[in-house]
Structure formats: C-alpha cells, structure tokens
Coordinates of C-alpha atoms in Angstrom, one line a residue:
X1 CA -56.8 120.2 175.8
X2 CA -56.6 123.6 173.9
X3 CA -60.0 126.3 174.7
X4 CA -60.2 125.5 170.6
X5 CA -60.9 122.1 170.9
X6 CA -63.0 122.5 174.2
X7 CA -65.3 125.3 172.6
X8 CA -65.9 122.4 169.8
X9 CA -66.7 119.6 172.3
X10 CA -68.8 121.9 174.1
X11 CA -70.7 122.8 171.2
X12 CA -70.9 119.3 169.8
X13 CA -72.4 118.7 173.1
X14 CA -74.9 120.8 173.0
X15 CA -76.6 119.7 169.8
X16 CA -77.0 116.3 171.1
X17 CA -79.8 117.7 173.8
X18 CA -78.3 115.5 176.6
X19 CA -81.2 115.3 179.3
X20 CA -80.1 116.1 182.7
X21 CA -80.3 112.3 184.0
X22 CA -76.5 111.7 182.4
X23 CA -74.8 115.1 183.2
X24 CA -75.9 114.3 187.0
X25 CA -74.5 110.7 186.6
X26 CA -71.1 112.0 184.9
X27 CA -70.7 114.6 187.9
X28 CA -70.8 111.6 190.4
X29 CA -68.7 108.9 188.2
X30 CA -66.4 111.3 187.2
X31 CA -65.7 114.7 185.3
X32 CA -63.7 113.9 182.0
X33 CA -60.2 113.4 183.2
X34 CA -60.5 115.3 186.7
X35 CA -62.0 112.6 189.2
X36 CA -64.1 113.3 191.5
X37 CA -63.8 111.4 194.9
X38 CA -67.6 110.0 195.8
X39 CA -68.3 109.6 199.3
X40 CA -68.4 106.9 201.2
X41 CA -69.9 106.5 204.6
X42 CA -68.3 104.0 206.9
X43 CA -70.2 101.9 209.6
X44 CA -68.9 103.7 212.4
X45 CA -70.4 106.6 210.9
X46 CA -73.9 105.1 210.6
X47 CA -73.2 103.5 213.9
X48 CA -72.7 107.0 215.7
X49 CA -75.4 109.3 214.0
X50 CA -75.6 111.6 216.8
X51 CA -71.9 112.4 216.5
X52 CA -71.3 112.2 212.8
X53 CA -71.4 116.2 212.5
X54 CA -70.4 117.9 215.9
X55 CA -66.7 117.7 216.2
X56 CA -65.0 121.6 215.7
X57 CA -62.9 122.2 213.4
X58 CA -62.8 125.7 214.1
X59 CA -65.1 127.8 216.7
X60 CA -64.6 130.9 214.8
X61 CA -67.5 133.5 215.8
X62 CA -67.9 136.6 213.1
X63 CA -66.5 139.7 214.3
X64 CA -68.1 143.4 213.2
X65 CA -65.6 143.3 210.7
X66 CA -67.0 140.1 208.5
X67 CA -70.6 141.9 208.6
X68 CA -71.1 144.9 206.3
X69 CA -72.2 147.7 208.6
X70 CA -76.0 148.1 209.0
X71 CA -76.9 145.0 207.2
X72 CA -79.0 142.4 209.1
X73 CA -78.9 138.6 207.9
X74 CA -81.9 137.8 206.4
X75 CA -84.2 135.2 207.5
X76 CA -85.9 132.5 205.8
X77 CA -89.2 132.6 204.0
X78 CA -91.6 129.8 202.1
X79 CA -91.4 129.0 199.3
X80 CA -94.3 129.0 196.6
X81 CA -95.2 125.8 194.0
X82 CA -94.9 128.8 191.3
X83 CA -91.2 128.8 192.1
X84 CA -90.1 126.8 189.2
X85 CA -88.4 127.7 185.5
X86 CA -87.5 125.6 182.7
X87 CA -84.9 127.5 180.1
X88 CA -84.2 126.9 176.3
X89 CA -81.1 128.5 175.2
X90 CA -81.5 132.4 176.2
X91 CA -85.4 132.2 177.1
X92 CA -86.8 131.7 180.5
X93 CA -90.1 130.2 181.3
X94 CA -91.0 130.8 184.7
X95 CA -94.0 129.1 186.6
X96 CA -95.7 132.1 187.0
X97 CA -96.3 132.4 183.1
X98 CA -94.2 135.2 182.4
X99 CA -90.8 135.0 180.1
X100 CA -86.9 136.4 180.5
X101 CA -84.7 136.7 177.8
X102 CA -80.9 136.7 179.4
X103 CA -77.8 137.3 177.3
X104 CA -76.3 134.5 176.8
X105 CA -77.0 130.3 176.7
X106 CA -78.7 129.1 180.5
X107 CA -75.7 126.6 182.2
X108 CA -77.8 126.2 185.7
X109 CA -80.5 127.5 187.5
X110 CA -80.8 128.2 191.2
X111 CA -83.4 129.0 193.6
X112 CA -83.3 131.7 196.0
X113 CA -86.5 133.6 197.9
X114 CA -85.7 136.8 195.5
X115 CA -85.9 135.0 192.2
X116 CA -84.3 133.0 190.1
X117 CA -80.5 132.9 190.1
X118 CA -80.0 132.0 186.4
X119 CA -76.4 131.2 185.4
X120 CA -75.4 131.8 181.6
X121 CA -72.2 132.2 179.1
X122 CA -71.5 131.7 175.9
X123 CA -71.7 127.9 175.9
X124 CA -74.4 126.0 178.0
X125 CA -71.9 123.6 179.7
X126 CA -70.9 124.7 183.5
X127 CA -67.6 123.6 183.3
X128 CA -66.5 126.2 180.5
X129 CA -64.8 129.0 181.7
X130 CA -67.3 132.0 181.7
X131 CA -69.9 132.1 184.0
X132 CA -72.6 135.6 184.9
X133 CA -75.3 135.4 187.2
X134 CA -78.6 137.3 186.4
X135 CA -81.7 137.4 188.6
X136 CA -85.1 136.7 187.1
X137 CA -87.7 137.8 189.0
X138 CA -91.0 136.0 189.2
X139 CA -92.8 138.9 186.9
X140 CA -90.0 138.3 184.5
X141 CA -87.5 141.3 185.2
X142 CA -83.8 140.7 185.0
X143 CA -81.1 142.2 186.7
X144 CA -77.6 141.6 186.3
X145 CA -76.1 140.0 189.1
X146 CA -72.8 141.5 188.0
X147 CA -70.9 138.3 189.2
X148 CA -68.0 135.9 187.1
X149 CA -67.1 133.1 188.9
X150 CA -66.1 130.9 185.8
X151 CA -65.7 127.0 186.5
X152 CA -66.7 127.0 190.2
X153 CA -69.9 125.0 192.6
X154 CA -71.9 127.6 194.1
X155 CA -75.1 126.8 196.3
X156 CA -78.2 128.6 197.2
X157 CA -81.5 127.4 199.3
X158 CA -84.8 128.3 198.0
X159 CA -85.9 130.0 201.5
X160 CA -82.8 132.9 201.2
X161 CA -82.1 135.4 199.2
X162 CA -77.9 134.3 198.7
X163 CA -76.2 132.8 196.9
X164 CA -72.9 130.9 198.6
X165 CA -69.7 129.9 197.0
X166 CA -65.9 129.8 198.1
X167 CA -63.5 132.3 196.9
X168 CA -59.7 131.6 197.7
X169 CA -57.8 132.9 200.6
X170 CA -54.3 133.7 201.3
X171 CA -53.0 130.4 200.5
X172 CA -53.7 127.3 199.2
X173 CA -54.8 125.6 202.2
X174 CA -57.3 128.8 203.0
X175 CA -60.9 129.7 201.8
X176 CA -63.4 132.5 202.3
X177 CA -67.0 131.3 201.9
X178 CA -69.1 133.7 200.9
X179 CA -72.7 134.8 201.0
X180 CA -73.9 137.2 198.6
X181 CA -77.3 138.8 198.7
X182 CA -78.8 138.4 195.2
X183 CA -81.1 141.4 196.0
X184 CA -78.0 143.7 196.2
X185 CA -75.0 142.2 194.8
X186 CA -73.5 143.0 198.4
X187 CA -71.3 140.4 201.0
X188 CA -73.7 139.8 203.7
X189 CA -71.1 137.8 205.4
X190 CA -67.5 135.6 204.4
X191 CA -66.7 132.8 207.0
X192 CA -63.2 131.8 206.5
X193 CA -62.0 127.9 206.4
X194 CA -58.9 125.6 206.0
X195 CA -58.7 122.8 204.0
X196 CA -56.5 121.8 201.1
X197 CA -58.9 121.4 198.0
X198 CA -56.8 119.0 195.1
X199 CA -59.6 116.4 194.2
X200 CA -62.5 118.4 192.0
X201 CA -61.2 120.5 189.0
X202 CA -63.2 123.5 189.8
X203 CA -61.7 126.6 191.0
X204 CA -62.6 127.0 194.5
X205 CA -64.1 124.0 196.7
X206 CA -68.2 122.6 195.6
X207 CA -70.6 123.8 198.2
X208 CA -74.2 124.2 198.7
X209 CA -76.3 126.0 201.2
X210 CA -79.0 124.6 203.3
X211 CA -80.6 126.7 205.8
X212 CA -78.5 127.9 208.7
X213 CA -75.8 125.7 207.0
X214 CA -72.8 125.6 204.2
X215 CA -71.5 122.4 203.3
X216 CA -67.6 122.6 201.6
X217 CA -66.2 119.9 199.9
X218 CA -62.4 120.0 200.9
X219 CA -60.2 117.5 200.9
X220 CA -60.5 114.7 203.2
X221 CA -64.0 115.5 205.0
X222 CA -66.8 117.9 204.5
X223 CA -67.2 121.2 206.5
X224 CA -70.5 122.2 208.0
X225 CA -69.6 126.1 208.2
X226 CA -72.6 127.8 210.3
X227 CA -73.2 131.1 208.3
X228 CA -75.0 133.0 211.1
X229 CA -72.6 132.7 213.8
X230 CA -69.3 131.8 211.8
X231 CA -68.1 128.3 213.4
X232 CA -67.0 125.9 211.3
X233 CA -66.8 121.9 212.2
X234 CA -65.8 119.2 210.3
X235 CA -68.1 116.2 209.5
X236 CA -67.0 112.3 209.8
X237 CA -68.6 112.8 205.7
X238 CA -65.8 112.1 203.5
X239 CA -65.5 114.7 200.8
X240 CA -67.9 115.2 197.9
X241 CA -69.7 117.5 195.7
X242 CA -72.6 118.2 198.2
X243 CA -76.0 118.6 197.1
X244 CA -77.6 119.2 200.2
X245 CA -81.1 119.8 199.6
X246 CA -84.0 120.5 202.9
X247 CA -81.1 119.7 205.0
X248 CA -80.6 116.1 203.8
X249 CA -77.4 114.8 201.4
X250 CA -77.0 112.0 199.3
X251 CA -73.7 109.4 200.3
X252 CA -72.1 106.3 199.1
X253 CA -72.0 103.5 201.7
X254 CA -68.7 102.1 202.5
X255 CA -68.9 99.1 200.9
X256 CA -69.5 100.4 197.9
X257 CA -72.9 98.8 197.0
X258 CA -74.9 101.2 199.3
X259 CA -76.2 104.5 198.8
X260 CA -77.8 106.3 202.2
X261 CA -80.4 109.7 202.4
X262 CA -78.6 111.1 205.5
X263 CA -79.5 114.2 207.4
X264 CA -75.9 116.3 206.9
X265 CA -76.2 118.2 209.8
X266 CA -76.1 115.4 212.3
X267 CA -75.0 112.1 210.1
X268 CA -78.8 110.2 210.8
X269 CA -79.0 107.8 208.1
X270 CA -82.8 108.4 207.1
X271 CA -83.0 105.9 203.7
X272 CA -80.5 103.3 203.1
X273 CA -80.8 101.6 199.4
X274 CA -79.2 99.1 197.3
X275 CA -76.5 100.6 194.6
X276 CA -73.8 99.1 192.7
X277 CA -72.3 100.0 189.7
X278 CA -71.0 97.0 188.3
X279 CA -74.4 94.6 188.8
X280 CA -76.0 94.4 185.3
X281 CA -79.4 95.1 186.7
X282 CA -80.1 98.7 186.1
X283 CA -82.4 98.9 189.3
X284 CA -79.3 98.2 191.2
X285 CA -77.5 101.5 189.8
X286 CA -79.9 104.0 190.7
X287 CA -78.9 107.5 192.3
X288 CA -81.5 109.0 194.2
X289 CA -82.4 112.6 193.1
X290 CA -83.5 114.9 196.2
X291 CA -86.1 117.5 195.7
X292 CA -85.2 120.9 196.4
X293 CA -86.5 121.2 199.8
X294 CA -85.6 117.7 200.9
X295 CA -88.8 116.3 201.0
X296 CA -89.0 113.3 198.5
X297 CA -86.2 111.4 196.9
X298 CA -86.6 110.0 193.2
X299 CA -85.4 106.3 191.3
X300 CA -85.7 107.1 188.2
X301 CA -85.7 104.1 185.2
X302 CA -83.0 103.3 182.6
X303 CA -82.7 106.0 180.1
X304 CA -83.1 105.1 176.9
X305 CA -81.3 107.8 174.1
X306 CA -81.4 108.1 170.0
X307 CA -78.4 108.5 168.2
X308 CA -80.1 110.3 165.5
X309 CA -81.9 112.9 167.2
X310 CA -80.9 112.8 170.8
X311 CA -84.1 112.3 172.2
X312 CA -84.5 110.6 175.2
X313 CA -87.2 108.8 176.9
X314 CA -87.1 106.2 180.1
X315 CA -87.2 102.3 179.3
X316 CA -89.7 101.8 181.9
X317 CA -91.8 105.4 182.4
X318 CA -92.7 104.2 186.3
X319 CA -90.4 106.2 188.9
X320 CA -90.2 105.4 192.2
X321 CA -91.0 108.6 195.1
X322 CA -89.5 108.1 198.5
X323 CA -91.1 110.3 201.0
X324 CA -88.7 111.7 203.5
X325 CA -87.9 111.0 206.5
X326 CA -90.4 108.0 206.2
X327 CA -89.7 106.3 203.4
X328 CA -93.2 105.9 202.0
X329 CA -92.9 104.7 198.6
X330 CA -95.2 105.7 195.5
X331 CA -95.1 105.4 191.6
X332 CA -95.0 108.0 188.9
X333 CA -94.8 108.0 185.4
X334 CA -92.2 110.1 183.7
X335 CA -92.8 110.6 180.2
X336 CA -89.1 111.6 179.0
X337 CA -86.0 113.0 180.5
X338 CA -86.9 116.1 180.8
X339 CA -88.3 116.5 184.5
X340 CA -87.5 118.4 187.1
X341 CA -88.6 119.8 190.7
X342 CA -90.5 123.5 192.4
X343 CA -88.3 124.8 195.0
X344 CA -91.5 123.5 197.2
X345 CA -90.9 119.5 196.5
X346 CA -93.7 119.5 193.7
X347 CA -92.3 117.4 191.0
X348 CA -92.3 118.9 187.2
X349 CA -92.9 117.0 184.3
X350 CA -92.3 118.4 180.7
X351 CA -94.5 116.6 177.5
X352 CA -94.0 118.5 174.6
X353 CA -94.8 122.0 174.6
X354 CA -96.4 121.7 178.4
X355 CA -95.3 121.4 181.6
X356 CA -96.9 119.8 184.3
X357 CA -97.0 120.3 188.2
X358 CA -97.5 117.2 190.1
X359 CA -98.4 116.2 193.6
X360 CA -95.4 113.8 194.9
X361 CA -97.4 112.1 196.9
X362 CA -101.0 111.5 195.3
X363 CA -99.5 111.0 191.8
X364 CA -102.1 114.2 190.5
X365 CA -100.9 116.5 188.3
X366 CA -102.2 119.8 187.0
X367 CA -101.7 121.6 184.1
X368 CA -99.2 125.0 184.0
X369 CA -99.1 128.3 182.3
X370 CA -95.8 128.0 180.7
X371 CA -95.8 126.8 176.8
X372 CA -92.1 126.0 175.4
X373 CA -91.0 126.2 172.2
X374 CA -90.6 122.8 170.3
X375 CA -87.6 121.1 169.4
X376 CA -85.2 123.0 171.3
X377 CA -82.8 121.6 174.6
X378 CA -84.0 122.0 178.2
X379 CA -82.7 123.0 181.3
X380 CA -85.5 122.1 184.0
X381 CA -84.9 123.9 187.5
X382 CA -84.7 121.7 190.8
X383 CA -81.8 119.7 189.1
X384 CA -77.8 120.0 189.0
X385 CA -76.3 121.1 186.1
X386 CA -72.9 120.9 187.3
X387 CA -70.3 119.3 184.8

C-alpha cells in the first residue's frame, strides 16, 4: 500500500467518527493485513497459577551503567478522579476544567502521575507513521516531550511518571526496554531482552507498564521484565498485545470460547467468562474492557452505528461492571460509544456537550467541569487507541 493511498484511508477514516469500541475490537481480531496472534491460556496454565509467571528467562540485575548518574527511580503515587481528558482533534479537555491546544490531531492518550502523556501527528490514526509525545499538565501547560517513536505500543501506569516502550538492539532477536521520565525527557533506566518479534506490524515489540512491572509481547510468550532491579522472566502467557492495567491482563482461553481476567504477574485466573466469536449471540462476543487501575472490568452491549453520520449508540444502553478480584456484578447505562475511564477506576460517560463521572460501583454519577464542542470526534482517555 503506497503512504498516498494510506494518508487517504486514514483520512476517510477519520470523518466517519469511529467510537473506540471497534478500534479496540480490530486490534484484537486483527490489524488490516498484519495479524496479530491473541492469546490463549491453556489449562495447565490455569491449573498451575502459582507458577504461571516465575520461571527466568534472564536474571539480569542493572549495573551503574544502565542508571543515569544521580537519578533515583521514582516511586509511585495516587492517583486523583480529576485524572481524566477527553480530546477532539488538537484540543484537550482535562478533568480539572482547564484546556490544551497540541500541534497536531490527538492518536492516544496516556496516564502518568506528571500529566497527561498526549500522543499526536498529522493524522489521528496510531498506526500512521508519525508519532510526538507532549505532556499536558493538569493546569493545562504543554511541554514537548521531544519524542518520535512512529508506529510502535508504548505503555505507561497512572501511578509513575514514565512512559515505557522497546527500542531495538543489536540484532533482531535483541531489545532495550526503556523507561523515560516524562518530567525530563531523560532514560531513567533500559533493561535489555531477547526475543524474536515477527507477529505484530509495529516497530519494536507492544508493551505496557504496570507497577514494578513491563510486560513485552515477543514472540512465543510474554516477558515480565522487572524495571527496578532489571530481571527479566518469561511467562507460560502466550504472546499478545498486553494491556495490563492495576496489575491484571486480559487472555483468551484455550479453547477458544473463553476469555479469563488474570493477574499477569503470577498467572491467577481472577474472572473467567464465556466468549466466542462465531456464536450469533452478541452477549457471547464480548471483550472485557479493564479500567485503568485494574479495579472493574466492563461488557459493553452491541454497538449499533449510522452510515450516514457515523454516530454510534449501544443496542441495549445497560453495561455490565465486574468488580475485581470479586466479581461482583452491577449495571450501568451507557448512553453512546463514547465512554471512557479516570486513571482512578471511575468510569466517564460523555452525552453531548457533558461529561460525566460515575461511581462503578453505586451506579451515581456526577456532573464535570469540562464542556466539549459539538459535533466533532472523540478520543476519551482510560481506553486503547492502538490500531
């Protein structure tokens, strides 16, 4: 496919206002011609839950020279229910009322405990090939994060100020991950890794970060790289795209009509639920979405779109809230497609020109100082934009 005729899909794309229900479901079932490989989680790995993470790969420790000198690794803080943002085109409306104008179309948005990481280019579609990082902070400042990464799966975690992503090493079979402080633009620390990576289409292997923890989608398996002290094991997780939010993923059963709410670092199976793509009930194909901090998973109706104006609303507007570890189940009603979550588990609701902020677990919403313009797309943070 020329850049031409991608540049045209792109746009084309873009003035349909595709909700972010879809582009989450097309990064699971596949991305245009590049497949990606969904994971699938095999008895013997339920079976031994204990085990599922804990076998090395590699023991490495990080030496003086993988820690720039007279930088300490910084520790994790709360988050706030004011963490939150929704974007249209080059405007950001964060949860604290105040607006950011960035230069150039929102792709993603991430949460760290400095701000928001807001990703942006000339398109608003993640997989096109240029990609700059600025930091909006909660008063509205920008800085430029002075990063291009292009087409490439980065990760942060709402509690820390980095953002983490791969970067290649010597050889194809080699990888640096990478933390980068979003406060300073500076390495706070690389922890190298093997793995062949020939199954995704991005640049550099998916990852996301999640606590003490990177997660890196290689070929074969997923690594559970430990930032802080710079081992590396490998996990009995098949590879994916990890999404690791609060310390919890999202796998496919091995049979293939399972879908399970594990805890990534040590393989417990928390939720296990029904999920099969080929059964014509659409309650059977439903993919949990996990809130940023881990805490609540949502089943979200059949989306229902029109051709003529790309709107979208839910069939059914009741959603089902799993609370996690538990598995308490409530109902919510989601007006349209355009939801998302705080960084603290709160779950966001847009209707119109307002946004709401609502409890997960009573159902009770309040209202929110942030007033969008009408008519134009969405990019709701708390969900993956990755396409």
């Amino acid at each position: 496919m020329t850049e031409r005729l991608a540049a045209l899909l792109h746009e084309e794309a873009e003035s349909l206002a595709v909700p972010p229900l879809p582009a989450d479901d097309v990064v699971r079932r596949g991305r245009g011609l590049r497949t990606r490989r969904r994971v699938r989680l095999g008895a013997a790995a339920m079976a031994v839950v204990a085990v599922a993470a804990t076998a090395t790969l590699a023991g490495t420790q990080l030496g003086d020279r993988d820690r720039p000198a007279g930088r300490d690794l910084a520790a994790a803080v709360p988050a706030t229910d004011a963490d939150w943002a929704v974007a249209q085109g080059s405007t950001v409306h964060l949860g604290t009322g105040a607006t950011a104008q960035v230069p150039g179309q929102v792709k993603a948005m991430y949460y760290t405990s400095a701000g928001m990481l807001v990703r942006i280019g000339k398109s608003a579609a993640t997989d096109a090939p240029d990609s700059a990082y600025w930091l909006v902070a909660p008063d509205g400042t920008t800085s430029d994060f002075d990063l291009h990464l292009g087409d490439r799966k980065p990760g942060t975690d709402p509690t820390l100020p980095y953002l983490a992503y791969a970067a290649p090493g010597d050889d194809a079979r080699h990888w640096k991950v990478v933390l980068r402080d979003v406060r300073t633009g500076e390495v706070a620390t690389t922890v190298p890794v093997e793995g062949s990576f020939t199954w995704g289409g991005w640049n550099a292997p998916p990852v996301a970060l999640s606590g003490d923890h990177v997660y890196v989608g290689v070929d074969g398996t997923l690594l559970d790289v430990r930032w802080r002290t710079g081992e590396v094991r490998t996990t009995t997780i098949p590879t994916h795209m990890p999404e690791t939010a609060g310390g919890r993923d999202v796998v496919m059963g091995d049979d293939g009509k399972t879908v399970t709410i594990i805890d990534a670092a040590t393989g417990e199976v928390l939720q296990s639920l029904p999920y099969d793509p080929a059964d014509d009930d659409p309650a059977a194909t439903v993919w949990p979405r996990l809130s940023p901090d881990g805490s609540h998973a949502l089943l979200t109706p059949m989306l229902m779109c029109q051709a003529d104006t790309g709107s979208c609303r839910f069939e059914d507007p009741r959603a089902t809230l799993i609370d996690l570890p538990g598995g308490r189940r409530s109902v919510v009603r989601l007006g349209n497609a355009d939801y998302g979550w705080t960084a603290t588990g709160r779950l966001l609701q847009v209707d119109g020109t307002s946004v709401q902020s609502c409890d997960p677990d009573t159902g009770a919403c309040e209202p929110t100082p942030v007033t969008l313009d009408p008519g134009a797309n969405l990019k709701v943070s708390g969900n993956a934009y990755e396409s």
